Coordinates of C-alpha atoms in Angstrom, one line a residue:
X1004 CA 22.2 10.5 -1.0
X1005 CA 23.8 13.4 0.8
X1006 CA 22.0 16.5 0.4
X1007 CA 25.6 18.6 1.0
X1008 CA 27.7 20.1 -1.4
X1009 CA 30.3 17.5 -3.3
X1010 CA 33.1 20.3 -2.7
X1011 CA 35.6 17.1 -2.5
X1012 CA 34.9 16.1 -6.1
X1013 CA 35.1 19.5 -7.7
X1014 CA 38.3 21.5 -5.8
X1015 CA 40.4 20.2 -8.6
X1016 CA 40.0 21.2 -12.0
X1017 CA 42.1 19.5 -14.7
X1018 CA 42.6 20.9 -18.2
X1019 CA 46.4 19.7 -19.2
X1020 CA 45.8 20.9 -22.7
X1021 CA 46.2 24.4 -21.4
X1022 CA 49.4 24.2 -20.7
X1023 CA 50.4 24.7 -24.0
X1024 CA 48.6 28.2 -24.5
X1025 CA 50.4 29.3 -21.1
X1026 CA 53.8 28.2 -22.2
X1027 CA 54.2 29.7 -25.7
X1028 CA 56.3 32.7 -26.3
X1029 CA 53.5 34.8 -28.1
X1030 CA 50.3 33.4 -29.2
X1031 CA 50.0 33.0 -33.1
X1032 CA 47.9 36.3 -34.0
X1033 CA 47.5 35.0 -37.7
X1034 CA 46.0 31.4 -36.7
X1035 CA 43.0 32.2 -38.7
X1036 CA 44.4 33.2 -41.4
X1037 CA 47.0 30.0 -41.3
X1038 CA 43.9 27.7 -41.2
X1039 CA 42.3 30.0 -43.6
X1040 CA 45.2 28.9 -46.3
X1041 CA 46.1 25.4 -45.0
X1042 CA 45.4 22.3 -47.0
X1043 CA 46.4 20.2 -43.9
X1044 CA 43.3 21.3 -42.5
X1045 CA 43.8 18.0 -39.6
X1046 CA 46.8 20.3 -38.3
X1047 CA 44.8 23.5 -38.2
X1048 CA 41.9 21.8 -36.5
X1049 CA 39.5 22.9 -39.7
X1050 CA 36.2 20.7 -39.5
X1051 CA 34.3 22.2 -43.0
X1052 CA 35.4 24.3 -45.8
X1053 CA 33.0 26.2 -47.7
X1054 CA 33.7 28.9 -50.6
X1055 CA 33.6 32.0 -48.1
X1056 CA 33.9 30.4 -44.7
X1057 CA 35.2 27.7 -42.4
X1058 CA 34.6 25.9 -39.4
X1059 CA 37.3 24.9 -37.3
X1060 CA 37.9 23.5 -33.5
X1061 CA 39.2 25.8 -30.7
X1062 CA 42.9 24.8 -29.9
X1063 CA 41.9 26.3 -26.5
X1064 CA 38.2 25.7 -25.7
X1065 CA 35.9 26.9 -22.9
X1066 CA 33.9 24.0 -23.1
X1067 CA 33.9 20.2 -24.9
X1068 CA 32.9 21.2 -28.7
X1069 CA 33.7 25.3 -28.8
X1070 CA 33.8 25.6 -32.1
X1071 CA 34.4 29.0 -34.5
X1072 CA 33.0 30.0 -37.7
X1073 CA 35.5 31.9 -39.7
X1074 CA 34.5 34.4 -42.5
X1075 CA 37.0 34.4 -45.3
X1076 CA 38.9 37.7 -46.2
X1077 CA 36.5 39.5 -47.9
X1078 CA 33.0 38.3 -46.6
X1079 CA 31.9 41.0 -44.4
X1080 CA 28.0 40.9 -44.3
X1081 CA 25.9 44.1 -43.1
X1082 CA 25.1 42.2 -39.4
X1083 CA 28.9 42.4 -38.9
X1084 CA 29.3 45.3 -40.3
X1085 CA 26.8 46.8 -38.1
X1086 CA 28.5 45.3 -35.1
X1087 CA 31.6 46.9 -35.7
X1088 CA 29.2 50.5 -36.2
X1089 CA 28.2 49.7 -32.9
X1090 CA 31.5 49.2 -31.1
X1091 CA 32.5 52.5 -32.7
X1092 CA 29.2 54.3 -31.4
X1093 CA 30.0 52.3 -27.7
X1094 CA 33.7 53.4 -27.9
X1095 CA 33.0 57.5 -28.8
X1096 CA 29.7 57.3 -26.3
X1097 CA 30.6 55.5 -23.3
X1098 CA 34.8 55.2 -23.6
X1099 CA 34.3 51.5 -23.8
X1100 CA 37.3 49.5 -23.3
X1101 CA 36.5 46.2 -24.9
X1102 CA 33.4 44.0 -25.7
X1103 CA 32.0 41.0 -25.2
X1104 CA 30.1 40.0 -28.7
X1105 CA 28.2 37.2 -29.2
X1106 CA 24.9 34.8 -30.3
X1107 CA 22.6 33.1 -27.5
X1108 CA 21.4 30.6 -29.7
X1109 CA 18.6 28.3 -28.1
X1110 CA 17.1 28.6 -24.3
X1111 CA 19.6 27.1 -22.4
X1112 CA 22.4 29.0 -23.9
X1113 CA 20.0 32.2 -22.4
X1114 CA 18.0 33.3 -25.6
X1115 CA 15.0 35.0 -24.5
X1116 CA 13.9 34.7 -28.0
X1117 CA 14.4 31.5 -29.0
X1118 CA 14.0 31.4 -33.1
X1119 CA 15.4 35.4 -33.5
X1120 CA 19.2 36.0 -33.7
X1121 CA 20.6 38.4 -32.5
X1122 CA 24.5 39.8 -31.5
X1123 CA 25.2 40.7 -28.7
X1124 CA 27.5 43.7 -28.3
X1125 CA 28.0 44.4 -24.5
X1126 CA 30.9 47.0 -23.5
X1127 CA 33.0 46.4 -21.0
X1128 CA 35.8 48.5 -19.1
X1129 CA 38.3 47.4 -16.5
X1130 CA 37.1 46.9 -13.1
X1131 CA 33.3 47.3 -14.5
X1132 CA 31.8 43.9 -12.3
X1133 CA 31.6 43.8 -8.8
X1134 CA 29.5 42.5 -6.1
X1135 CA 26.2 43.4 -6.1
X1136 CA 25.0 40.9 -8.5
X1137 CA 26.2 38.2 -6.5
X1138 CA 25.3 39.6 -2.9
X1139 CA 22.2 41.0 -3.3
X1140 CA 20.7 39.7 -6.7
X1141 CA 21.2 43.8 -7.9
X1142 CA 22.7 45.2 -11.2
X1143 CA 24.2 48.9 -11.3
X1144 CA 23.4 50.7 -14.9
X1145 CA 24.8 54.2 -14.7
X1146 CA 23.0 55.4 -17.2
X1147 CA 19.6 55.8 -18.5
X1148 CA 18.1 54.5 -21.5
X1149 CA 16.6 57.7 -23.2
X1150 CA 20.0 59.8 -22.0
X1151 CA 22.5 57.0 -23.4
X1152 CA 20.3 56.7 -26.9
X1153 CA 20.3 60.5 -27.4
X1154 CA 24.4 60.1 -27.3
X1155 CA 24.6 57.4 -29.5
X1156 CA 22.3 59.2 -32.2
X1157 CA 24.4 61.9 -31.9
X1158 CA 27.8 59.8 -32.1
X1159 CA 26.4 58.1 -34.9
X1160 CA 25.4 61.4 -36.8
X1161 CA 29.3 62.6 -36.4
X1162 CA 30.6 59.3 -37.7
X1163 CA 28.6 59.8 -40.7
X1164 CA 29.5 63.3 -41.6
X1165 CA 33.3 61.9 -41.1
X1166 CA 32.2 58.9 -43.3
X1167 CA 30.8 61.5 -46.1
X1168 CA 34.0 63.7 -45.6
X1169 CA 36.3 60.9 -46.3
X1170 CA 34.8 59.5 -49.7

């Protein structure tokens, strides 16, 4: 057994599927809601229905067996709720651009924790990675803790009074 690297076996990458999300005009931006009302559920990719939710297959997947749970319409529970607080708070605090949400759900998958959930809710700009990470094993915050929480107390505090303004 060769102790070097199998580049040979891994230059190629082939995901043919994947064509089809390239090719398309516009991507469907109501698929959820399609598969949300279908009763072919085979043609929607839908695995389980229940009375507020669905599961369903990613047309598109990152990896074998990337799967989405859907909410229905109105099921909104306070966790989301309170992720979508915190991507106001990230937006008005630290002009975030976009985030990347999401569970780490057993060790491999990176939970520190392993029987806690928890979102993630990690801003992101344009241009934010770079190399240090990968050169020198070093990650760049530009902010501290105490000076970024003081700002988000205080965004929070204005979103509040705006919230008690508007009712």
């Amino acid at each position: 057994m060769s102790n070097e690297f199998p580049k040979r076996e891994l230059e190629t990458l082939w995901c043919p599927w994947r064509v089809e999300y390239f090719e398309r005009e516009k991507p469907n931006a109501d698929f959820l809601e399609a598969a949300a009302r279908a009763s072919d559920d085979a043609a929607h990719l839908v695995i389980t229905r229940r009375k507020n939710a669905f599961l369903m297959m990613n047309r598109y997947p990152y990896a074998v067996g990337h799967l989405m749970a859907v909410p229905g319409e109105n099921e909104i529970v306070e966790l989301w709720n309170l992720v979508v607080h915190a991507q106001a708070l990230l937006r008005t605090t630290t002009k975030a651009q976009g985030f990347n949400i999401g569970l780490n759900l057993g060790e491999c998958a990176g939970a520190g924790i392993v029987d806690y959930l928890h979102v993630h809710i990690v801003p992101r700009w344009t241009g934010d990675t770079n190399f240090m990470p990968i050169l020198s094993g070093t990650r760049m915050l530009s902010e501290g803790l105490r000076a970024l929480y003081d700002k988000l107390i205080e965004a929070q505090s204005k979103i509040d009074t705006e919230s008690r303004r508007s009712t």
